[in-house]
Tab-separated table of C-alpha atoms and ligand atoms in Angstrom:
chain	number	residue	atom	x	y	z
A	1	UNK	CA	140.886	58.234	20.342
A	2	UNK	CA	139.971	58.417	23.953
A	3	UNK	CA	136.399	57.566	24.833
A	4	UNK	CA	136.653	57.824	28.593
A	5	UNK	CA	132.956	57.389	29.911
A	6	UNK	CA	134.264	55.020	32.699
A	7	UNK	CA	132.463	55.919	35.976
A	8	UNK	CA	129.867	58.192	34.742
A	9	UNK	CA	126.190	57.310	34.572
A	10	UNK	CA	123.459	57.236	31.624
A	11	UNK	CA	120.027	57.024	32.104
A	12	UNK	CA	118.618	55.686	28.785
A	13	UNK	CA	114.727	55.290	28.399
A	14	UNK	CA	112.631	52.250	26.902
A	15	UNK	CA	116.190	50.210	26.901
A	16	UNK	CA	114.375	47.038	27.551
A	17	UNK	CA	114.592	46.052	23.757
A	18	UNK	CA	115.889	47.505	20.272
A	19	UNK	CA	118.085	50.438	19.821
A	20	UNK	CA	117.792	51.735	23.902
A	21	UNK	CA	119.069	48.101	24.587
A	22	UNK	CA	121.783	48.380	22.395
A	23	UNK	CA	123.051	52.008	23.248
A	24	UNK	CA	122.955	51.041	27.511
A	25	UNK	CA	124.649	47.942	26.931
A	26	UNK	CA	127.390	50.210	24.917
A	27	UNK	CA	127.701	53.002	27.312
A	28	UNK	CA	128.010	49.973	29.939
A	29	UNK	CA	130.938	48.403	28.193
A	30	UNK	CA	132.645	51.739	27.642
A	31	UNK	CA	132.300	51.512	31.800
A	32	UNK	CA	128.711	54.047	32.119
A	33	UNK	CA	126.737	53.072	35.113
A	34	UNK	CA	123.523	52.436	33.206
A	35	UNK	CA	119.784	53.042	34.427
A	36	UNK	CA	117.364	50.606	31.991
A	37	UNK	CA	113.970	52.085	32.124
A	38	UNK	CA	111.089	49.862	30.260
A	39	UNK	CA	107.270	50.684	30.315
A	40	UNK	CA	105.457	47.232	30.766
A	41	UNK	CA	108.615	44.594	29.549
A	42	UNK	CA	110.148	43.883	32.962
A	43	UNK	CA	111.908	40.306	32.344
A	44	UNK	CA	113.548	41.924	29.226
A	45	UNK	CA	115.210	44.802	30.833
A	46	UNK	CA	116.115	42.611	34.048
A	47	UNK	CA	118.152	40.534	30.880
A	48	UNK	CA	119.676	43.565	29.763
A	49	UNK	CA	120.640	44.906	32.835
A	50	UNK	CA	122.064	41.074	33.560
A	51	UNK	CA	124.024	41.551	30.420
A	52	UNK	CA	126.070	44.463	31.871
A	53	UNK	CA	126.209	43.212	35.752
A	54	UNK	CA	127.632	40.074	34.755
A	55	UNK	CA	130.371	41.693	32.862
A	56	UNK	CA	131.238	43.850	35.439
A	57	UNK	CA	129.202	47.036	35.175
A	58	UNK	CA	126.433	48.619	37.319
A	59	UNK	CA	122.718	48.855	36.207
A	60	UNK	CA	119.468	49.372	37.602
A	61	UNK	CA	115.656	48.915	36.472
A	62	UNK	CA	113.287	51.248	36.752
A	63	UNK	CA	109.712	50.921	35.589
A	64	UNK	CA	108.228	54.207	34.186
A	65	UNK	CA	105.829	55.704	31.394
A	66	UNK	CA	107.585	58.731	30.025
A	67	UNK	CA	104.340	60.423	28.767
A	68	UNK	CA	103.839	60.286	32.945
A	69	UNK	CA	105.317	63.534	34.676
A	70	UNK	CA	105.233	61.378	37.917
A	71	UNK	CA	107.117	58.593	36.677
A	72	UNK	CA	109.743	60.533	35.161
A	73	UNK	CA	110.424	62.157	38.234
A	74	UNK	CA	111.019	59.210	40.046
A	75	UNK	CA	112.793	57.334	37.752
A	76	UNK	CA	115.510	60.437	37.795
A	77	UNK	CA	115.080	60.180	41.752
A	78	UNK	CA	115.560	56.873	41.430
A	79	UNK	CA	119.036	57.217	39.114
A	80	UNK	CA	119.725	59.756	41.783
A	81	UNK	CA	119.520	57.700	44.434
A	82	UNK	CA	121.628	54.879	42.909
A	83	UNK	CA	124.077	56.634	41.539
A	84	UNK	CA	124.544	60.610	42.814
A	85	UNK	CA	125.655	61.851	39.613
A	86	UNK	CA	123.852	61.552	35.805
A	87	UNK	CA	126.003	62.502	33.103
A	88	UNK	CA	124.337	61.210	30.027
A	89	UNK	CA	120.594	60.944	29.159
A	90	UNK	CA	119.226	59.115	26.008
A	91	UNK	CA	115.741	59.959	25.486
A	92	UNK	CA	115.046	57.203	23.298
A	93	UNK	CA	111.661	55.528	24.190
A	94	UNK	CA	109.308	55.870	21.162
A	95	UNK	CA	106.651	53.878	19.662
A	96	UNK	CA	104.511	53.798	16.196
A	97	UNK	CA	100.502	53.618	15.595
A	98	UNK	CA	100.328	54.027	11.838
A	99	UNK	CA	96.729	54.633	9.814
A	100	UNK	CA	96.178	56.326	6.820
A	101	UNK	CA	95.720	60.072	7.396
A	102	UNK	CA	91.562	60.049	6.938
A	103	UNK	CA	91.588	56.725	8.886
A	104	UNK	CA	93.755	57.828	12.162
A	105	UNK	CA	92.032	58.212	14.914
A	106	UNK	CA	92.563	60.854	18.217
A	107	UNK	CA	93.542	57.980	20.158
A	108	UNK	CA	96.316	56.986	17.497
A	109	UNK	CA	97.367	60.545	17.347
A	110	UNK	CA	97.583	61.187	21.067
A	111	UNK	CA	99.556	57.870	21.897
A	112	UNK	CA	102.163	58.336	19.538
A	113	UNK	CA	102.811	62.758	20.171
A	114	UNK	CA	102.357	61.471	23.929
A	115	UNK	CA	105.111	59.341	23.775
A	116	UNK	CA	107.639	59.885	21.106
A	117	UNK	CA	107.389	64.140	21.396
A	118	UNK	CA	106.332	65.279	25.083
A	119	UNK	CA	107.790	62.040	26.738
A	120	UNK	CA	111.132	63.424	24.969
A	121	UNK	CA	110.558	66.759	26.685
A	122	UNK	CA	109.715	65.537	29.900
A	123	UNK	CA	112.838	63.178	30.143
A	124	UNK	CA	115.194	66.033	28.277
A	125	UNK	CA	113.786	68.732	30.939
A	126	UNK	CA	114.524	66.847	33.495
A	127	UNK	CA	118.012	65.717	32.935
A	128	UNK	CA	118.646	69.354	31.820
A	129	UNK	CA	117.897	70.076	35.885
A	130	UNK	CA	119.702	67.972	36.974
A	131	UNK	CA	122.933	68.902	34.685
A	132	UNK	CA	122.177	72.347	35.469
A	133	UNK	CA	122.370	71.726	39.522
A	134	UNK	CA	124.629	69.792	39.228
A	135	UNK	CA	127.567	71.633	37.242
A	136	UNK	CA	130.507	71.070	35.571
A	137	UNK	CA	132.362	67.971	36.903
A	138	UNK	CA	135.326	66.564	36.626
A	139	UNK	CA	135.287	63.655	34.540
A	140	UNK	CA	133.799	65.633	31.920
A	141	UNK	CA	134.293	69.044	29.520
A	142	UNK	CA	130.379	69.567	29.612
A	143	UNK	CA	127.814	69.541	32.309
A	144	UNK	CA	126.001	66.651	30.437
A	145	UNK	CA	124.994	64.789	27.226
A	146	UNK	CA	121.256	64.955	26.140
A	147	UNK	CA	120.985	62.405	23.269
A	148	UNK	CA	117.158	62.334	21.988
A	149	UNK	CA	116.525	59.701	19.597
A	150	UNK	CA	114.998	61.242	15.972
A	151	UNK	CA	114.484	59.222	13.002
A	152	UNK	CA	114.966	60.393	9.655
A	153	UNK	CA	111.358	60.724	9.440
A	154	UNK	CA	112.320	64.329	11.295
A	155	UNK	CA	112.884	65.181	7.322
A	156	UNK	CA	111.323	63.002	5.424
A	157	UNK	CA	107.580	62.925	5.287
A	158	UNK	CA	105.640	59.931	5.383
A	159	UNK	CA	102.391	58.534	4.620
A	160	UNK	CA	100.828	56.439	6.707
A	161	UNK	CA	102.752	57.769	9.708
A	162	UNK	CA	101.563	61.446	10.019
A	163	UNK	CA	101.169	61.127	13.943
A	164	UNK	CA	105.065	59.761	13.851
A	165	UNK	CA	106.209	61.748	11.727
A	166	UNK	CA	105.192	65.183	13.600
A	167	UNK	CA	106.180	63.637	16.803
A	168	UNK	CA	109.491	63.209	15.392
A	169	UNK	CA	109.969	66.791	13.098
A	170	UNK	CA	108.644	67.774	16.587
A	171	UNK	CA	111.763	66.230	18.708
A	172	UNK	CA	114.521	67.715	15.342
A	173	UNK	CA	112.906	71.600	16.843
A	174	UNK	CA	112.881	70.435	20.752
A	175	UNK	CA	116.449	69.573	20.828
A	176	UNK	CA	117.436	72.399	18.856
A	177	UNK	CA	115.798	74.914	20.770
A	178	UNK	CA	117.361	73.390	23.830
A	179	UNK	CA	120.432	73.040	22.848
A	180	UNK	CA	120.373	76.763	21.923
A	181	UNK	CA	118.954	77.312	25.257
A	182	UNK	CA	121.210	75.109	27.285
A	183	UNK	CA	124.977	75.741	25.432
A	184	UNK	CA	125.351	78.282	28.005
A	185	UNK	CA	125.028	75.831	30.787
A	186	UNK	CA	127.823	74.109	29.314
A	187	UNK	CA	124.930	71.363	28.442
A	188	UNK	CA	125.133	69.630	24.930
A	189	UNK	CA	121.794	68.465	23.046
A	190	UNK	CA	121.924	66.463	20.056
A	191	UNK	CA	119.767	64.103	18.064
A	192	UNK	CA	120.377	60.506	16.542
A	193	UNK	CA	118.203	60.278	13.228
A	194	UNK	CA	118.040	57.028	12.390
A	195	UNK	CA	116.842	55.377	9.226
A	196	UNK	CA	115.876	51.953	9.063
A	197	UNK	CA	117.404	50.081	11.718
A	198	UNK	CA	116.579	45.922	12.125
A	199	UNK	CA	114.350	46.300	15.589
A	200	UNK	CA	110.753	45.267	16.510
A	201	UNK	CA	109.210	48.505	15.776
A	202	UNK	CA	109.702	47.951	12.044
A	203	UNK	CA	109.671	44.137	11.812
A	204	UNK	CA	107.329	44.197	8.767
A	205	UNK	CA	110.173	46.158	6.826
A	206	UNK	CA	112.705	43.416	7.140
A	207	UNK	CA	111.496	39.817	8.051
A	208	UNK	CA	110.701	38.512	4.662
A	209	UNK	CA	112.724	38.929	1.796
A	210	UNK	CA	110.212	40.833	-0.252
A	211	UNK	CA	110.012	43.098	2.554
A	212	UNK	CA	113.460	43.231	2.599
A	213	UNK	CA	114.074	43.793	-1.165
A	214	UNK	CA	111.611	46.828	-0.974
A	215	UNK	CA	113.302	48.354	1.925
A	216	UNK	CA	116.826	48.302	0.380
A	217	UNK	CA	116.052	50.313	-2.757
A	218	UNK	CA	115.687	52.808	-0.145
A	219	UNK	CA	119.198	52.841	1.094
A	220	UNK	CA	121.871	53.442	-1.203
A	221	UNK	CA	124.494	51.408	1.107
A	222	UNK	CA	122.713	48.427	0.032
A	223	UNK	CA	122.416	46.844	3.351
A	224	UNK	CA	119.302	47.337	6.638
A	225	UNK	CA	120.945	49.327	9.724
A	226	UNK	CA	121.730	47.098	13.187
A	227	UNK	CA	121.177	48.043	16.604
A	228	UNK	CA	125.141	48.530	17.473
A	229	UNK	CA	125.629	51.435	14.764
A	230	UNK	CA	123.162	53.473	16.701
A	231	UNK	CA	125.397	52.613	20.190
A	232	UNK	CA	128.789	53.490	18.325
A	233	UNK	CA	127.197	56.859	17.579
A	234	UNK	CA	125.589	57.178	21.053
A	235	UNK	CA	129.121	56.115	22.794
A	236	UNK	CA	130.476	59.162	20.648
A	237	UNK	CA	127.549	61.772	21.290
A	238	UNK	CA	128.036	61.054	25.111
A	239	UNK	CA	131.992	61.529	25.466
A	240	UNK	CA	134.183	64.495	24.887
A	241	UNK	CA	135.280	63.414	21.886
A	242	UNK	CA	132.056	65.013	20.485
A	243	UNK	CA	132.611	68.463	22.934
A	244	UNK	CA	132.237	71.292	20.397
A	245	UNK	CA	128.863	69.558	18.646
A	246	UNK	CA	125.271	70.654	20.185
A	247	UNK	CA	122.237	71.177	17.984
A	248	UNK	CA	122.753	68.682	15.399
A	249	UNK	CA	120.666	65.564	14.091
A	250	UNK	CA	123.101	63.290	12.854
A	251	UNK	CA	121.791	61.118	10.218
A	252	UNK	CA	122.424	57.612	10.059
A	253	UNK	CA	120.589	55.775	7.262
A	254	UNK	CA	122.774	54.381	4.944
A	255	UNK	CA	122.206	56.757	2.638
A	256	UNK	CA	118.326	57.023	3.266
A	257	UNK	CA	118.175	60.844	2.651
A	258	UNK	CA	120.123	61.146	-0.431
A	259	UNK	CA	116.809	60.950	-2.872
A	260	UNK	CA	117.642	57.520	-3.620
A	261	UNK	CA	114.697	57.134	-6.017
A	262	UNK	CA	117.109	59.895	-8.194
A	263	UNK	CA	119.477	56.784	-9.266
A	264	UNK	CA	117.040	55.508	-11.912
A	265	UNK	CA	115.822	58.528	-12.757
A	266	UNK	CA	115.688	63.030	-12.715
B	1	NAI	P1	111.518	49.100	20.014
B	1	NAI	O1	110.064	48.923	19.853
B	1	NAI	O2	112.363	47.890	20.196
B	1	NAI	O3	111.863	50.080	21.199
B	1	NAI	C1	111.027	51.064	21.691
B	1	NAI	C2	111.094	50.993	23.190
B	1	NAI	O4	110.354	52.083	23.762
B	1	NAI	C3	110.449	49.694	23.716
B	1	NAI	O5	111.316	49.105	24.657
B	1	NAI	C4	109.164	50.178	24.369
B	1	NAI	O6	108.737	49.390	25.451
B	1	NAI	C5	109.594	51.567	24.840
B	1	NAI	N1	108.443	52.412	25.125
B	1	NAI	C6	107.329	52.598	24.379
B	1	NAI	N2	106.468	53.407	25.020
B	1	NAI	C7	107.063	53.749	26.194
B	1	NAI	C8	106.686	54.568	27.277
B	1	NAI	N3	105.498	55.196	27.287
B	1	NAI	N4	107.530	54.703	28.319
B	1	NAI	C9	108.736	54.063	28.331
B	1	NAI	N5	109.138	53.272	27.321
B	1	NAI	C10	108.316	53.118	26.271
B	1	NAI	O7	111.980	49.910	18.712
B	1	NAI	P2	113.331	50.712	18.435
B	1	NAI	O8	113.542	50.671	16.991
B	1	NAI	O9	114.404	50.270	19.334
B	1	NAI	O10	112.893	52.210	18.816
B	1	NAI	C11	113.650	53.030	19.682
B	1	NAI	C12	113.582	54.461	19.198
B	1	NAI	O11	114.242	54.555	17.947
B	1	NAI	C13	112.175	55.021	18.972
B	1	NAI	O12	112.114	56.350	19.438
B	1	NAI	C14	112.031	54.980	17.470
B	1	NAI	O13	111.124	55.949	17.021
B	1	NAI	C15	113.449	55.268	17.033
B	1	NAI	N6	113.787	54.896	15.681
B	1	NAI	C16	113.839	53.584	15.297
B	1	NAI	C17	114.209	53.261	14.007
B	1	NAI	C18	114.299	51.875	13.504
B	1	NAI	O14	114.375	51.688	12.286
B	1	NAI	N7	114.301	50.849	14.340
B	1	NAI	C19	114.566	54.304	13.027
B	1	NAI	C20	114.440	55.643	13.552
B	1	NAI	C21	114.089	55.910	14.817
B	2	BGC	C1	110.750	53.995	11.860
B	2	BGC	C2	110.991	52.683	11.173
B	2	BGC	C3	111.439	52.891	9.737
B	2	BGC	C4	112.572	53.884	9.665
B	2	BGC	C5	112.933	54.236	8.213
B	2	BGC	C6	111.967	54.854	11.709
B	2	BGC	O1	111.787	56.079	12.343
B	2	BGC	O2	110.451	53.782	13.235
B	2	BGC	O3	109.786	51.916	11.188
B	2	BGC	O4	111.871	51.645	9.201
B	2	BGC	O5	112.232	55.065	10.336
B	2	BGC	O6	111.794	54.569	7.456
């Protein structure tokens, strides 16, 4: 198996912490320059971009919002400058305000659809721009990688979580329609569905054992997902190896979607 990202560049979004963190600081090691963009936690994306300098690879930091048209912009002029060439774009940035449905307010609503769906299709337009000026290269079979980061809450519904769960059914029908869209540009869209992976956003899931014993009767594999199997699947999506896939939201739960409550019972 030959990986062969060395040289290229990824611009992955809210990589200050979590899963973003874990997929730049993969891409880096497979020898991606990386651009870390955070929203407000500056001294942890300076660490992560530390991580990869002192082992030899290139990063920058760039502070932006991607619900912002204006930041995004820059922060792709930005990768521009630094770099000349983007390759790989992982529009992973997302965020959760849960309520119950009669209880959420506009606010709640807006935050989390402003974020986690149109900050997805600001960041995926614009690296699908740049891939398009730019062309076919030669360190690559495709013009460029759009990776947007789903959930498998882009299938399953959930309560609690209706502003979350649209943004993200929302993101399964963006990157489908662009990758229909874009195949002709030689440009390949696909979508990481996580299920429940050990990160801040869903601390309250994990960090007691209670939590933890509730959470895993919900994944057949019997064990919580960790930061680096999202990077080993984001290291794939963004080299050749994965050249004739575009359109698809891979799953990646631990068995999450397989109707687990149908062991004890049906
Ligand atoms: P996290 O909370 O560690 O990471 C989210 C990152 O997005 C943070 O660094 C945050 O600062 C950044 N962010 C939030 N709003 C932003 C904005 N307006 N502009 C730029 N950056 C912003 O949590 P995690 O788990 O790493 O989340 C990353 C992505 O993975 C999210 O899209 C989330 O929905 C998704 N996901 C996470 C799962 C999990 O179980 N941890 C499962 C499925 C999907
Ligand atoms: C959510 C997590 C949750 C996971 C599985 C993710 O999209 O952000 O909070 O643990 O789905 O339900």
């Amino acid at each position: 198996m030959n990986i062969d990202l060395a040289g290229q560049t990824a611009l992955v979004t809210g990589s200050s912490t979590g899963l973003g963190r874990a997929c730049a600081l993969g891409l880096a090691a497979e020898g991606m320059n990386v651009v870390i963009n955070y929203h407000s936690s500056k001294d942890e994306a300076d660490d992560t971009a530390h991580e990869i300098t002192q082992r030899g690879g290139k990063a920058i930091v760039v502070q932006a919002d991607v619900s912002q048209e204006d930041d995004v912009s820059r922060m792709f002029a930005e990768c521009n400058e630094a770099f000349g060439h983007l390759d790989v774009v992982v529009a992973n940035a997302g965020l959760q305000a849960d309520a119950a449905f009669t209880e959420m307010t506009l606010a709640e609503w807006n935050r989390v659809i402003n974020v986690d769906l149109t900050g997805q299709f600001l960041c995926c337009r614009e690296a699908a721009r740049v891939f398009r000026k730019q062309g076919i290269h030669a360190h690559s079979t495709s013009a460029g990688k759009i990776i947007c980061m789903s959930s498998v809450h882009d299938e399953i519904p959930w309560a609690g979580h209706v502003n979350y769960a649209a943004a993200k059914g929302g993101v399964k029908m963006l990157m489908e329609s662009m990758a229909q869209e874009l195949a002709a540009d030689k440009i390949r869209v696909n979508a990481i569905s996580p299920g429940a992976i050990r990160t801040d956003i869903n601390k309250a899931a994990w960090s007691t054992e209670q939590a933890m014993d509730k959470l895993l009767q919900l994944i057949p594999y019997g064990r919580i997902g960790e930061s680096e199997d999202i990077a080993n699947l984001c290291i794939f999506l963004a080299s050749d190896l994965s050249d004739y896939i575009t359109g698809e939201s891979i799953h990646i739960d631990g068995g999450m979607m397989l109707y687990p409550g149908f062991r004890f019972g049906g």
